[in-house]
């Protein structure tokens, strides 16, 4: 197995019996530790996760037949556990930046890499609350990703259009589809209308949506008034935000090209606890000692490079264990009750959020066994 610890590459290439597998989304989105309370400790923690996943993958290859499903599942478990360990590094050494673009991307990689439904009960600082300001990303990426994936996780979300289709009216069915599939696009563009979201595959997502509604004979005219009343009153789809966007005729400059940046300052100045137990799927449990606050630290305010932060959300390199079922967090649904608040106060506490694992997700026992022994206290 070849691993480049220095650059924390976007993927780890595992050489397995002459064949290769790529584990996605494990890179360090803040490769210099800029703005962290303890940059050296942060980078050392990330490097430790590489060592642990190396050992885990070696164990997988030694105990499973090359090319087998069991080996693939085992390696997937190693990858998922590394993604969990990476989040532990943020809690330990960079908790002042838990609302930053880089941490949000690391968290999205964790959810994607483990096929988890996005949920603030799992990693309680994600997505950040809607009023997050200090040290927060210029676009709430958690809300963006939640809207992109909501259909896979929300029961009966397409029921209104199924009801329309059952009545045998093709024009009404196509019109309903316009409302249904423009819903997340509009939510995202209301949140971050001018942001460059290529890091989350936004252009491809819009193109896919356009394909889904292309059967509309009037190019989704129901959306052209720019408000949700028609979709809400006719089909029951309530949009979040002030404006409805028609994916077939988006205004010039939307989606935008403004680079992702972090607001200056710190999301938190007081962790609020001397020790914190973080429990994450698959099999990650660590009692973390957060480093003390350092007044000289603060979120990096430079541009976040899209090339450096490509995630595994739509990557062919991701080793998946089945259809990803994610996205229960839609725009505006996160609250500060589980995350603290980013309002400008003298002391902003990061602790008190809830920890948890996704009890509804069941992977093969070998995946848990692969990751169980990877971790000791950070």
Coordinates of C-alpha atoms in Angstrom, one line a residue:
X1 CA 0.0 0.0 0.0
X2 CA 1.4 3.4 -1.0
X3 CA 0.4 6.3 1.3
X4 CA 1.5 9.9 0.9
X5 CA 1.2 11.3 4.4
X6 CA 2.7 14.7 3.6
X7 CA 0.0 15.8 1.2
X8 CA -2.8 13.8 2.6
X9 CA -4.0 12.7 -0.8
X10 CA -7.6 12.7 -1.7
X11 CA -7.7 9.0 -1.9
X12 CA -5.7 6.1 -0.6
X13 CA -4.6 3.5 -3.2
X14 CA -4.7 0.0 -1.8
X15 CA -2.9 -2.6 -3.8
X16 CA -4.8 -5.8 -3.2
X17 CA -3.6 -8.9 -4.9
X18 CA -2.5 -7.0 -8.0
X19 CA -5.7 -5.1 -8.3
X20 CA -6.3 -1.6 -6.9
X21 CA -9.1 -0.1 -4.9
X22 CA -9.4 3.6 -4.2
X23 CA -10.9 4.8 -0.9
X24 CA -12.3 8.2 -1.3
X25 CA -12.8 11.4 0.7
X26 CA -10.1 10.9 3.3
X27 CA -7.9 14.0 2.5
X28 CA -7.2 16.7 5.0
X29 CA -9.2 19.7 3.8
X30 CA -7.0 22.0 5.9
X31 CA -3.6 20.5 5.0
X32 CA -1.6 23.1 6.9
X33 CA -3.8 23.4 10.0
X34 CA -4.3 27.1 9.3
X35 CA -6.3 28.8 12.0
X36 CA -6.5 25.7 14.3
X37 CA -5.8 26.0 18.0
X38 CA -3.0 23.4 17.7
X39 CA -1.9 23.1 14.0
X40 CA 0.9 20.6 14.8
X41 CA -1.4 18.4 16.8
X42 CA -4.1 18.6 14.1
X43 CA -1.7 17.5 11.4
X44 CA -0.2 14.8 13.7
X45 CA -3.7 13.5 14.4
X46 CA -4.5 13.2 10.7
X47 CA -1.2 11.4 10.1
X48 CA -2.1 9.0 12.8
X49 CA -5.4 8.1 11.0
X50 CA -3.3 7.3 8.0
X51 CA -1.2 4.9 10.0
X52 CA -4.3 3.3 11.5
X53 CA -6.0 2.8 8.2
X54 CA -2.8 1.3 6.8
X55 CA -2.8 -1.2 9.5
X56 CA -6.5 -1.9 9.1
X57 CA -6.2 -2.4 5.4
X58 CA -3.2 -4.7 5.9
X59 CA -5.3 -6.8 8.2
X60 CA -8.1 -6.9 5.6
X61 CA -5.8 -8.2 2.9
X62 CA -4.3 -10.8 5.1
X63 CA -7.6 -12.3 6.2
X64 CA -9.7 -12.1 3.1
X65 CA -9.5 -13.5 -0.4
X66 CA -8.3 -11.0 -3.0
X67 CA -11.1 -9.6 -5.1
X68 CA -13.8 -10.9 -2.8
X69 CA -16.8 -9.0 -1.5
X70 CA -15.6 -9.7 2.0
X71 CA -12.3 -7.8 1.2
X72 CA -14.2 -4.9 -0.3
X73 CA -16.5 -4.7 2.7
X74 CA -13.5 -4.9 5.1
X75 CA -11.7 -2.1 3.3
X76 CA -14.8 0.0 3.2
X77 CA -14.9 -0.3 7.0
X78 CA -11.3 0.9 7.2
X79 CA -12.1 3.9 5.0
X80 CA -15.2 4.8 7.1
X81 CA -13.3 4.5 10.3
X82 CA -10.6 6.8 9.0
X83 CA -13.2 9.4 8.0
X84 CA -14.6 9.2 11.6
X85 CA -11.1 9.6 13.1
X86 CA -10.5 12.7 10.9
X87 CA -13.5 14.3 12.6
X88 CA -12.0 13.5 15.9
X89 CA -9.0 15.5 14.9
X90 CA -11.1 18.5 14.4
X91 CA -12.7 18.1 17.8
X92 CA -9.3 17.7 19.5
X93 CA -7.2 20.4 17.8
X94 CA -9.4 22.6 15.6
X95 CA -12.7 22.9 17.5
X96 CA -12.7 26.7 17.0
X97 CA -13.3 26.0 13.3
X98 CA -16.1 23.5 13.5
X99 CA -18.2 25.7 11.3
X100 CA -15.5 26.3 8.6
X101 CA -15.8 25.3 5.0
X102 CA -13.0 22.7 5.5
X103 CA -14.7 21.0 8.5
X104 CA -18.0 20.9 6.7
X105 CA -16.4 19.2 3.7
X106 CA -14.7 16.7 6.1
X107 CA -18.0 16.0 7.6
X108 CA -19.8 15.6 4.3
X109 CA -17.0 13.1 3.3
X110 CA -17.7 11.2 6.5
X111 CA -21.5 10.9 5.8
X112 CA -20.9 10.0 2.2
X113 CA -18.1 7.5 2.9
X114 CA -20.2 5.7 5.5
X115 CA -23.6 5.9 3.6
X116 CA -25.1 7.7 6.5
X117 CA -28.2 9.9 6.5
X118 CA -27.1 13.4 7.3
X119 CA -28.3 14.1 10.8
X120 CA -27.2 16.7 13.4
X121 CA -27.5 14.0 16.1
X122 CA -24.5 12.1 14.6
X123 CA -21.9 14.9 14.5
X124 CA -23.6 17.7 16.5
X125 CA -21.8 20.7 14.8
X126 CA -23.1 19.8 11.4
X127 CA -24.8 21.4 9.6
X128 CA -24.0 24.7 11.4
X129 CA -27.0 26.7 12.5
X130 CA -28.4 29.2 10.1
X131 CA -27.2 32.1 12.3
X132 CA -23.6 30.9 12.3
X133 CA -21.3 33.9 11.5
X134 CA -17.9 33.9 13.2
X135 CA -15.5 31.4 11.7
X136 CA -18.3 30.1 9.5
X137 CA -18.1 29.2 5.8
X138 CA -19.6 31.7 3.4
X139 CA -22.0 29.0 2.3
X140 CA -23.7 26.5 4.6
X141 CA -22.5 23.4 2.8
X142 CA -24.4 21.1 5.1
X143 CA -27.7 22.6 4.0
X144 CA -26.6 22.3 0.3
X145 CA -25.6 18.7 0.7
X146 CA -28.8 17.9 2.7
X147 CA -31.0 19.3 -0.1
X148 CA -29.1 17.4 -2.8
X149 CA -29.8 14.1 -1.1
X150 CA -33.2 14.7 0.6
X151 CA -35.1 12.5 -1.9
X152 CA -33.2 9.4 -0.9
X153 CA -34.0 9.8 2.8
X154 CA -37.4 11.5 3.1
X155 CA -40.4 9.0 3.2
X156 CA -43.2 9.8 0.7
X157 CA -41.6 13.0 -0.5
X158 CA -42.7 12.1 -4.1
X159 CA -46.2 11.0 -3.0
X160 CA -48.0 14.1 -4.4
X161 CA -46.6 13.4 -7.9
X162 CA -47.4 9.7 -7.6
X163 CA -51.0 10.6 -6.8
X164 CA -51.1 12.9 -9.9
X165 CA -49.6 10.2 -12.1
X166 CA -52.2 7.7 -11.0
X167 CA -54.9 9.9 -12.5
X168 CA -53.4 9.5 -16.0
X169 CA -52.8 13.2 -16.8
X170 CA -49.3 13.4 -18.4
X171 CA -49.3 17.2 -18.5
X172 CA -50.1 17.5 -14.8
X173 CA -47.6 14.7 -14.0
X174 CA -44.9 16.7 -15.7
X175 CA -45.9 19.9 -14.0
X176 CA -45.8 18.2 -10.6
X177 CA -42.3 16.9 -11.4
X178 CA -41.2 20.4 -12.1
X179 CA -42.2 21.4 -8.6
X180 CA -40.8 18.2 -7.0
X181 CA -37.3 18.4 -8.6
X182 CA -36.9 22.1 -8.5
X183 CA -37.5 22.1 -4.8
X184 CA -34.0 21.2 -3.7
X185 CA -32.4 23.3 -6.4
X186 CA -34.3 26.4 -5.3
X187 CA -33.5 25.7 -1.7
X188 CA -29.8 25.5 -2.5
X189 CA -29.8 28.6 -4.6
X190 CA -31.7 30.6 -1.9
X191 CA -29.0 29.6 0.5
X192 CA -26.0 30.2 -1.6
X193 CA -27.0 31.9 -4.9
X194 CA -23.6 33.3 -5.8
X195 CA -21.3 30.6 -4.4
X196 CA -19.1 28.3 -6.5
X197 CA -20.4 24.9 -5.5
X198 CA -18.5 22.9 -8.0
X199 CA -16.8 21.2 -5.1
X200 CA -20.2 19.5 -4.4
X201 CA -20.9 18.8 -8.0
X202 CA -23.6 21.4 -8.3
X203 CA -23.4 21.8 -12.1
X204 CA -23.8 18.1 -12.7
X205 CA -26.7 18.0 -10.2
X206 CA -28.5 20.8 -12.0
X207 CA -28.0 19.0 -15.4
X208 CA -29.4 15.8 -13.9
X209 CA -32.4 17.7 -12.6
X210 CA -32.9 19.3 -16.0
X211 CA -33.1 15.8 -17.4
X212 CA -35.7 14.8 -14.9
X213 CA -38.1 17.6 -15.8
X214 CA -37.3 17.8 -19.5
X215 CA -40.7 16.1 -20.4
X216 CA -42.5 19.3 -19.4
X217 CA -44.3 20.6 -22.5
X218 CA -44.1 24.2 -21.3
X219 CA -40.6 24.2 -19.9
X220 CA -41.9 24.2 -16.3
X221 CA -43.9 27.4 -16.7
X222 CA -45.4 26.8 -13.2
X223 CA -42.0 27.9 -11.8
X224 CA -41.6 31.1 -13.8
X225 CA -43.5 33.4 -11.4
X226 CA -40.6 33.0 -9.0
X227 CA -42.8 32.2 -5.9
X228 CA -43.9 29.0 -4.4
X229 CA -47.7 29.6 -4.4
X230 CA -48.5 27.5 -7.5
X231 CA -46.4 24.5 -6.4
X232 CA -47.7 24.8 -2.8
X233 CA -51.4 25.2 -3.6
X234 CA -51.5 22.7 -6.4
X235 CA -49.2 20.0 -5.3
X236 CA -48.3 20.7 -1.7
X237 CA -44.5 21.4 -2.1
X238 CA -43.5 24.1 0.3
X239 CA -40.1 25.7 -0.7
X240 CA -37.7 27.1 1.7
X241 CA -36.5 30.6 0.9
X242 CA -38.0 33.6 -0.8
X243 CA -37.7 32.5 -4.4
X244 CA -38.4 29.6 -6.7
X245 CA -35.9 28.9 -9.4
X246 CA -36.7 27.1 -12.7
X247 CA -33.8 24.7 -13.4
X248 CA -34.6 24.9 -17.1
X249 CA -34.1 28.7 -17.2
X250 CA -31.8 29.8 -14.5
X251 CA -30.8 33.5 -14.3
X252 CA -27.4 34.4 -15.7
X253 CA -24.7 34.0 -13.1
X254 CA -26.6 31.4 -11.0
X255 CA -25.3 29.2 -9.7
X256 CA -22.5 31.6 -9.0
X257 CA -18.7 31.6 -9.1
X258 CA -17.8 33.3 -5.9
X259 CA -15.1 31.2 -4.1
X260 CA -15.9 29.6 -0.8
X261 CA -14.3 31.5 2.1
X262 CA -14.5 31.5 5.9
X263 CA -15.6 34.5 7.9
X264 CA -13.0 35.8 10.3
X265 CA -12.9 34.8 13.9
X266 CA -13.8 31.6 15.8
X267 CA -17.0 29.6 15.9
X268 CA -16.3 28.8 19.5
X269 CA -13.9 30.2 22.1
X270 CA -14.7 27.8 24.9
X271 CA -15.2 24.1 24.3
X272 CA -17.2 23.8 27.5
X273 CA -15.8 20.5 28.7
X274 CA -12.4 19.1 29.6
X275 CA -13.1 15.8 27.9
X276 CA -15.5 14.8 25.2
X277 CA -16.5 11.3 24.1
X278 CA -17.2 11.1 20.4
X279 CA -19.0 8.0 19.2
X280 CA -19.3 7.6 15.4
X281 CA -20.2 4.8 13.0
X282 CA -18.5 2.5 12.2
X283 CA -17.1 1.5 15.6
X284 CA -15.3 4.8 16.4
X285 CA -15.4 5.7 20.1
X286 CA -12.8 8.1 21.6
X287 CA -12.6 10.2 24.6
X288 CA -11.0 13.4 23.4
X289 CA -9.2 16.0 25.4
X290 CA -9.8 19.3 23.4
X291 CA -6.8 21.6 23.4
X292 CA -7.1 24.9 25.3
X293 CA -8.3 28.0 23.4
X294 CA -5.7 30.1 21.8
X295 CA -6.7 33.7 21.2
X296 CA -4.3 34.0 18.2
X297 CA -6.1 31.3 16.3
X298 CA -9.0 31.9 14.0
X299 CA -10.6 30.6 10.8
X300 CA -8.5 30.8 7.7
X301 CA -10.1 33.6 5.6
X302 CA -8.5 32.7 2.2
X303 CA -10.3 31.1 -0.7
X304 CA -11.0 27.4 -0.3
X305 CA -9.7 25.7 -3.3
X306 CA -12.2 23.5 -5.1
X307 CA -9.5 21.4 -6.6
X308 CA -8.2 20.6 -3.2
X309 CA -11.5 19.7 -1.6
X310 CA -13.2 17.5 -4.1
X311 CA -15.4 15.1 -2.1
X312 CA -16.5 11.6 -2.5
X313 CA -20.2 12.6 -2.9
X314 CA -20.3 11.9 -6.6
X315 CA -16.9 10.3 -7.2
X316 CA -16.5 7.1 -9.1
X317 CA -13.6 6.3 -6.8
X318 CA -15.8 5.9 -3.7
X319 CA -16.1 2.3 -2.5
X320 CA -19.8 2.1 -1.8
X321 CA -21.7 -0.6 0.1
X322 CA -25.0 0.0 -1.7
X323 CA -27.3 2.9 -2.6
X324 CA -26.4 5.9 -0.6
X325 CA -29.4 7.0 1.5
X326 CA -28.7 10.4 2.8
X327 CA -30.0 13.9 3.2
X328 CA -32.6 14.1 6.0
X329 CA -31.4 17.6 6.7
X330 CA -33.1 20.1 4.4
X331 CA -32.5 23.8 4.2
X332 CA -33.3 25.5 7.5
X333 CA -34.0 22.4 9.5
X334 CA -30.9 22.4 11.6
X335 CA -31.2 24.2 15.0
X336 CA -28.6 25.5 17.4
X337 CA -29.9 23.4 20.2
X338 CA -27.6 20.6 19.4
X339 CA -24.7 22.7 18.2
X340 CA -24.4 25.7 20.3
X341 CA -24.5 29.1 18.6
X342 CA -22.2 31.2 16.6
X343 CA -23.5 34.5 17.7
X344 CA -20.8 37.0 18.7
X345 CA -20.5 36.5 22.4
X346 CA -17.6 36.7 24.8
X347 CA -17.4 32.9 25.3
X348 CA -18.9 30.6 22.8
X349 CA -19.1 27.0 24.0
X350 CA -18.7 24.1 21.6
X351 CA -19.6 21.3 24.0
X352 CA -23.1 20.1 24.9
X353 CA -23.9 18.7 21.4
X354 CA -25.4 15.2 21.3
X355 CA -23.3 12.3 20.1
X356 CA -24.6 9.2 18.5
X357 CA -24.4 6.6 15.8
X358 CA -26.9 5.8 13.1
X359 CA -28.7 2.8 14.7
X360 CA -30.7 2.2 11.5
X361 CA -27.6 1.5 9.4
X362 CA -26.5 -2.2 9.4
X363 CA -23.3 -3.2 7.6
X364 CA -21.6 -6.6 7.6
X365 CA -20.0 -7.5 10.9
X366 CA -16.6 -7.8 9.3
X367 CA -16.8 -4.0 8.6
X368 CA -17.1 -3.3 12.3
X369 CA -14.4 -5.7 13.2
X370 CA -12.1 -4.1 10.7
X371 CA -12.4 -0.8 12.3
X372 CA -13.0 -1.7 15.9
X373 CA -9.3 -2.0 16.8
X374 CA -8.2 1.0 14.9
X375 CA -8.7 3.6 17.6
X376 CA -7.4 4.5 21.0
X377 CA -7.9 7.9 22.6
X378 CA -6.8 10.7 20.3

